[in-house]
PDB file of C-alpha atoms in Angstrom:
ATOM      1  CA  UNK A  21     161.006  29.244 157.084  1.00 58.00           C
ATOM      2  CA  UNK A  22     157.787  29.790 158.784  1.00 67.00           C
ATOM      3  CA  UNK A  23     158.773  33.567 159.579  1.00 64.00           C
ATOM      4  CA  UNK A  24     159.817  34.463 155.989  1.00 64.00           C
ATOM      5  CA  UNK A  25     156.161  32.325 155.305  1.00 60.00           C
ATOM      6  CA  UNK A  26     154.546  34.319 157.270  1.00 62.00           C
ATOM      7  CA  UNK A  27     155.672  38.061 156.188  1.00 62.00           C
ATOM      8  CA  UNK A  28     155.551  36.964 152.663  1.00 61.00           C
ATOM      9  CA  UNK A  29     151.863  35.411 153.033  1.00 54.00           C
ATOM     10  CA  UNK A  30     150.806  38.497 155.246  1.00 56.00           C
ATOM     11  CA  UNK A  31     152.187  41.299 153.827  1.00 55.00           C
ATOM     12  CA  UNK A  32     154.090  40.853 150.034  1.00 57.00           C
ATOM     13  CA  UNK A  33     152.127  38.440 147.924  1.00 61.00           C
ATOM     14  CA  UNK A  34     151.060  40.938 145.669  1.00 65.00           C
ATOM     15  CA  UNK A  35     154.673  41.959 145.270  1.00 62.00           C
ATOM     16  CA  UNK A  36     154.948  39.089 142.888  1.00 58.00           C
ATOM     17  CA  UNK A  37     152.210  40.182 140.288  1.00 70.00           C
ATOM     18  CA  UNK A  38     155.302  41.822 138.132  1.00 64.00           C
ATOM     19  CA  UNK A  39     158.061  40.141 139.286  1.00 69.00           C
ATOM     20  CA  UNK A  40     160.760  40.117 138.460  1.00 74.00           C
ATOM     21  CA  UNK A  41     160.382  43.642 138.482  1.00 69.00           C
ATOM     22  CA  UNK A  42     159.271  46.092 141.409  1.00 73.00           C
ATOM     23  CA  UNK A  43     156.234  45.775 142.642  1.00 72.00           C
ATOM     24  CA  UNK A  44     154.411  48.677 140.157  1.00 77.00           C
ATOM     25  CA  UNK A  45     151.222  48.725 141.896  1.00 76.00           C
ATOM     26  CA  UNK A  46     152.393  49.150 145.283  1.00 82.00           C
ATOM     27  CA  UNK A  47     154.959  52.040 144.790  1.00 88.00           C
ATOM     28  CA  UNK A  48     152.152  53.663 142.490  1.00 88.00           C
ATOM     29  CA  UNK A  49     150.071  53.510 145.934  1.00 86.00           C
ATOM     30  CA  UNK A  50     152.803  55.145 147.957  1.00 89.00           C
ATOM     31  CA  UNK A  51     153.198  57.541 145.306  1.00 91.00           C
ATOM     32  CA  UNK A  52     149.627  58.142 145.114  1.00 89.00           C
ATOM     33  CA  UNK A  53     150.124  58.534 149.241  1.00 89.00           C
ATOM     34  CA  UNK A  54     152.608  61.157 149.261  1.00 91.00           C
ATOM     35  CA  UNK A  55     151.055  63.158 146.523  1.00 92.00           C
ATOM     36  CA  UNK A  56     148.054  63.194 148.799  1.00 89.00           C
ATOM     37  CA  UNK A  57     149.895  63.795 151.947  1.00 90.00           C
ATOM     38  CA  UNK A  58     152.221  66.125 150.991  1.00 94.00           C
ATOM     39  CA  UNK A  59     152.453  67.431 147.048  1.00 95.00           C
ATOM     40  CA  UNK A  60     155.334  69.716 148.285  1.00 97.00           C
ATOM     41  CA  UNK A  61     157.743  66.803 149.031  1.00 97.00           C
ATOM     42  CA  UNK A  62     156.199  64.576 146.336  1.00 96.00           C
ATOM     43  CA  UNK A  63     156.722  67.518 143.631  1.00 97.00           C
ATOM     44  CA  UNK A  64     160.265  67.843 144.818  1.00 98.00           C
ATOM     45  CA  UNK A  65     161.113  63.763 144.792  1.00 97.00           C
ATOM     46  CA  UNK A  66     159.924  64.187 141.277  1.00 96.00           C
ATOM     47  CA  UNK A  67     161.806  67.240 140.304  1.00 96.00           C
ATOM     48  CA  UNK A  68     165.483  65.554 141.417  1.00 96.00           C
ATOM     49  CA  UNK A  69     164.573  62.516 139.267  1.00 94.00           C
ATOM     50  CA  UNK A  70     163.304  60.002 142.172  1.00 94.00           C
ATOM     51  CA  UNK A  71     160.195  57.712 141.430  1.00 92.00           C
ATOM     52  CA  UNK A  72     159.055  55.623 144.208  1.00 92.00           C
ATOM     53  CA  UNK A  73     161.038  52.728 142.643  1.00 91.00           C
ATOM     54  CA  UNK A  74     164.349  54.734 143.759  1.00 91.00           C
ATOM     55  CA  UNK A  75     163.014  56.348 147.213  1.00 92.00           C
ATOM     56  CA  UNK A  76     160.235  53.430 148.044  1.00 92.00           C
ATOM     57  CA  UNK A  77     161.576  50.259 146.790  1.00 91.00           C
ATOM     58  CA  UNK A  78     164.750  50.035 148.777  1.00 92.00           C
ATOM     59  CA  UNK A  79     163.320  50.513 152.039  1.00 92.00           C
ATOM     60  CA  UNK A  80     160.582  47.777 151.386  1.00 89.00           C
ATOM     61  CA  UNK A  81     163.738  45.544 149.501  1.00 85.00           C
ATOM     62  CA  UNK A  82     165.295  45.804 152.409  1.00 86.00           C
ATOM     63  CA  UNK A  83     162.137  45.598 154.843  1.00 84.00           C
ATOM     64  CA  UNK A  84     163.813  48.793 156.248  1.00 90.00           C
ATOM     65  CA  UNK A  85     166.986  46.921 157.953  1.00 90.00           C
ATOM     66  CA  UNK A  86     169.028  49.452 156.299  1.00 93.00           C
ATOM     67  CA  UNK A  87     167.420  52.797 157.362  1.00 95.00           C
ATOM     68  CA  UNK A  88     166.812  51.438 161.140  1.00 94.00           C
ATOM     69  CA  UNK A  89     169.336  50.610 164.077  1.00 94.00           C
ATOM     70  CA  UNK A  90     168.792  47.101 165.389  1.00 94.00           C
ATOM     71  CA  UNK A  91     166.501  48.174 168.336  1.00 94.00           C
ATOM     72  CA  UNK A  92     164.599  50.024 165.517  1.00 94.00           C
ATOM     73  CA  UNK A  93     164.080  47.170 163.605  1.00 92.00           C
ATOM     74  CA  UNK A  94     162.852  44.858 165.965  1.00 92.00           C
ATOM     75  CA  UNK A  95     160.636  47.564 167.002  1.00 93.00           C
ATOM     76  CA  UNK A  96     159.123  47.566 164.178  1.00 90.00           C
ATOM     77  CA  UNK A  97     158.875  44.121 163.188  1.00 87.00           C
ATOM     78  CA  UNK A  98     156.814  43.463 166.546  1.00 88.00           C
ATOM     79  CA  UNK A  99     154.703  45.758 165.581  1.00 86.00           C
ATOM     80  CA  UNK A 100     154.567  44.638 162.099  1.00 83.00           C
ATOM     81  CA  UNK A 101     154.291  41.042 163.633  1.00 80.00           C
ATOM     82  CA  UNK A 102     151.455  42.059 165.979  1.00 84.00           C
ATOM     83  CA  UNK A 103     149.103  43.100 162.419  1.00 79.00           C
ATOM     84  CA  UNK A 104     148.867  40.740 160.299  1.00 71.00           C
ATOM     85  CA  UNK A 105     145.543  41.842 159.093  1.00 74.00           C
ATOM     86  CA  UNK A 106     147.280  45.510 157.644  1.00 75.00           C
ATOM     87  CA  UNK A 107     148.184  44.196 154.605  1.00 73.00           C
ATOM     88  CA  UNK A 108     148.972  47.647 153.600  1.00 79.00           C
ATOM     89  CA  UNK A 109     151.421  48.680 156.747  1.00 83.00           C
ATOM     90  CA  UNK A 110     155.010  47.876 154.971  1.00 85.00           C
ATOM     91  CA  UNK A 111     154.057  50.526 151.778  1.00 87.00           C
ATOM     92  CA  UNK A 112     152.548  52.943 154.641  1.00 88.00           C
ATOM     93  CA  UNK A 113     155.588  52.810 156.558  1.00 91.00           C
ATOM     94  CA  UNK A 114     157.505  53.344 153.480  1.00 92.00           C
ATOM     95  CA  UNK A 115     155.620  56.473 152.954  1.00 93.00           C
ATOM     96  CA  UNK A 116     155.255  57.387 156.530  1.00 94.00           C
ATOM     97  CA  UNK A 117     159.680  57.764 156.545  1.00 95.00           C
ATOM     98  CA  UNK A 118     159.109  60.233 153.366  1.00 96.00           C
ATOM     99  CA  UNK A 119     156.626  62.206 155.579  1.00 95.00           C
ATOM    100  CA  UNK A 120     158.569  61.780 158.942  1.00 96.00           C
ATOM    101  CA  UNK A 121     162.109  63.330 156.893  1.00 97.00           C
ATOM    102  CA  UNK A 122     160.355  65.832 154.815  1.00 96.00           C
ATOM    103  CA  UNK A 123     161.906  68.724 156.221  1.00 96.00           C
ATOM    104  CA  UNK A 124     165.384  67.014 155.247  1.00 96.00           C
ATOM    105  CA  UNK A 125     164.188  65.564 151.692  1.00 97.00           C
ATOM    106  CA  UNK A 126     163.240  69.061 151.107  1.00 97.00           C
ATOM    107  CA  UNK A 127     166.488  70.503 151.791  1.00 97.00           C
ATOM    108  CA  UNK A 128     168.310  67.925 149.944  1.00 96.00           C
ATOM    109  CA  UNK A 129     168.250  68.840 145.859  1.00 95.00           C
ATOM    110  CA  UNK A 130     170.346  66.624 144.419  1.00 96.00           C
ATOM    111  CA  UNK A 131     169.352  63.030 143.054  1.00 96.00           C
ATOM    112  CA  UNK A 132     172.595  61.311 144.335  1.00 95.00           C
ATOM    113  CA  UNK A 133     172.024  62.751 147.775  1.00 96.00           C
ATOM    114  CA  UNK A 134     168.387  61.551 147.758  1.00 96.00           C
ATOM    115  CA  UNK A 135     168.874  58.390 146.871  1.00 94.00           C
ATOM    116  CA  UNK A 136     171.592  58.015 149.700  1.00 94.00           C
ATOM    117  CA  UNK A 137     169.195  59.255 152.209  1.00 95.00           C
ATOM    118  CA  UNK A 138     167.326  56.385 151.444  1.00 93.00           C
ATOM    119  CA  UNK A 139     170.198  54.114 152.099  1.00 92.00           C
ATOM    120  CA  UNK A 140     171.320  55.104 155.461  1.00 93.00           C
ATOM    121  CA  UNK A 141     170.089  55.352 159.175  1.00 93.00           C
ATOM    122  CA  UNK A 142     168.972  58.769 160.051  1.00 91.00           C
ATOM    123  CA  UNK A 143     168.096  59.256 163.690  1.00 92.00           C
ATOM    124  CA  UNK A 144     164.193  58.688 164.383  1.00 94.00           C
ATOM    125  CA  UNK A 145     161.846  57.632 167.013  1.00 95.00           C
ATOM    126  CA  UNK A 146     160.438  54.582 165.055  1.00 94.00           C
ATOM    127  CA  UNK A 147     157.544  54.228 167.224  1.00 93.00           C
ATOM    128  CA  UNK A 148     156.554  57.497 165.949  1.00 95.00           C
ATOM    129  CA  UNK A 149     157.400  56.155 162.446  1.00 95.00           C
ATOM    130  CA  UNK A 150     154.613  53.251 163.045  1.00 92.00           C
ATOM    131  CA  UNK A 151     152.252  55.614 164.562  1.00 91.00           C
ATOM    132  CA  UNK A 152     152.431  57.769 161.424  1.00 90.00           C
ATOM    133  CA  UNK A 153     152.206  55.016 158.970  1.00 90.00           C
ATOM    134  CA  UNK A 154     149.170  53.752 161.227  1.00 86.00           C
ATOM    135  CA  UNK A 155     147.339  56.921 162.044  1.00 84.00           C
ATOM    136  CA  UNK A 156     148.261  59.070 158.950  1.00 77.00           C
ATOM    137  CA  UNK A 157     148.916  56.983 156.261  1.00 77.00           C
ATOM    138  CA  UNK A 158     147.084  53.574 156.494  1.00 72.00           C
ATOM    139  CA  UNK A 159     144.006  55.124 158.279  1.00 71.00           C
ATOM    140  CA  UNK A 160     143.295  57.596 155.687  1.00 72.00           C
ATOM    141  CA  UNK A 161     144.672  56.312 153.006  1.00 67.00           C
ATOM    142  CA  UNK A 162     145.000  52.742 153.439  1.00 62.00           C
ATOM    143  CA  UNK A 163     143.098  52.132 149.934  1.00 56.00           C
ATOM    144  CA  UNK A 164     145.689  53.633 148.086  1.00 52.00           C
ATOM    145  CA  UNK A 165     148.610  51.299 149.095  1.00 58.00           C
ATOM    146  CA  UNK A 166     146.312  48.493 148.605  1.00 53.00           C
ATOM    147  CA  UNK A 167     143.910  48.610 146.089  1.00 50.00           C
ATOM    148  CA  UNK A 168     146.171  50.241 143.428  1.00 46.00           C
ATOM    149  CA  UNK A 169     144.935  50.358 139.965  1.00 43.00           C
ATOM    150  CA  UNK A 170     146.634  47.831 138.654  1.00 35.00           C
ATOM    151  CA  UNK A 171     145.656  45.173 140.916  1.00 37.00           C
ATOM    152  CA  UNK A 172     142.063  46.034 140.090  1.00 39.00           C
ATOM    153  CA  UNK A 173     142.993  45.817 136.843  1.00 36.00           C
ATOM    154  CA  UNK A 174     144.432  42.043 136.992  1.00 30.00           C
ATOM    155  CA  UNK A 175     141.942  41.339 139.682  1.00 35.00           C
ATOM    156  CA  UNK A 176     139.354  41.651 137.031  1.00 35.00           C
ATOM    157  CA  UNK A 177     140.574  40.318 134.147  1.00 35.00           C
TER     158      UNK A 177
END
């Protein structure tokens, strides 16, 4: 109980503003992300038909168990574990996998295959995959994951 506590506390309450439905505001921000980081590979995600709620959302639904081995995994849940204060660092690393397969995404162009990719394992170095979403994603654009638009716009009502 405290676990599931503790990663909802840390790093999904906002998740709830529109629930039942996905979290808008934070696959806008990993949108927003990927446009910034690369607009090649954000163009293209677009042109098949995939929105963040069909490439993003089930890798955070599934808090990436079905993209990563085991070993993966618990990789990355230490280090998820070990920052509590990156509020931001499940949406980065959701962005940071776009970023780390973009070579692949790119040569995939059909909307089916995408949104399998996105369903699978595919051989990475995870702790690459954290340093990414650390180093590229959340350290220069951190804001956009979590102060999206639409929380401002709640957040001030």
């Amino acid at each position: 109980f405290e676990t599931a506590m503790s990663v909802i506390f840390n790093w999904c309450s906002s998740w709830f503003i529109s629930y039942p439905h996905p979290p808008v505001h934070v696959l806008e921000g990993v949108d927003e992300v990927l446009k910034l980081c690369n607009k090649r590979l954000f163009t293209h995600l677009q042109d098949c038909g995939l929105t963040a709620e069909t490439y993003a959302w089930p890798l955070l639904c599934s808090v990436f168990s079905e993209v990563l081995s085991k070993d993966e995994w618990l990789i990355f849940w230490d280090h998820l574990f070990t920052n509590p204060d990156k509020p931001g660092l499940l949406p980065a690393t959701a962005a940071a996998y776009c970023l780390y397969f973009s070579n692949s995404l790119l040569s995939l162009n059909r909307k089916c295959d995408l949104e399998k990719f996105f369903r699978r394992q595919n051989p990475l170095d995870v702790k690459r995959l954290v340093g990414m979403a650390n180093n590229t994603v959340l350290k220069n654009y951190g804001g956009n994951l979590v102060n999206s638009n639409l929380v401002k716009k709640i957040n001030t009502k």
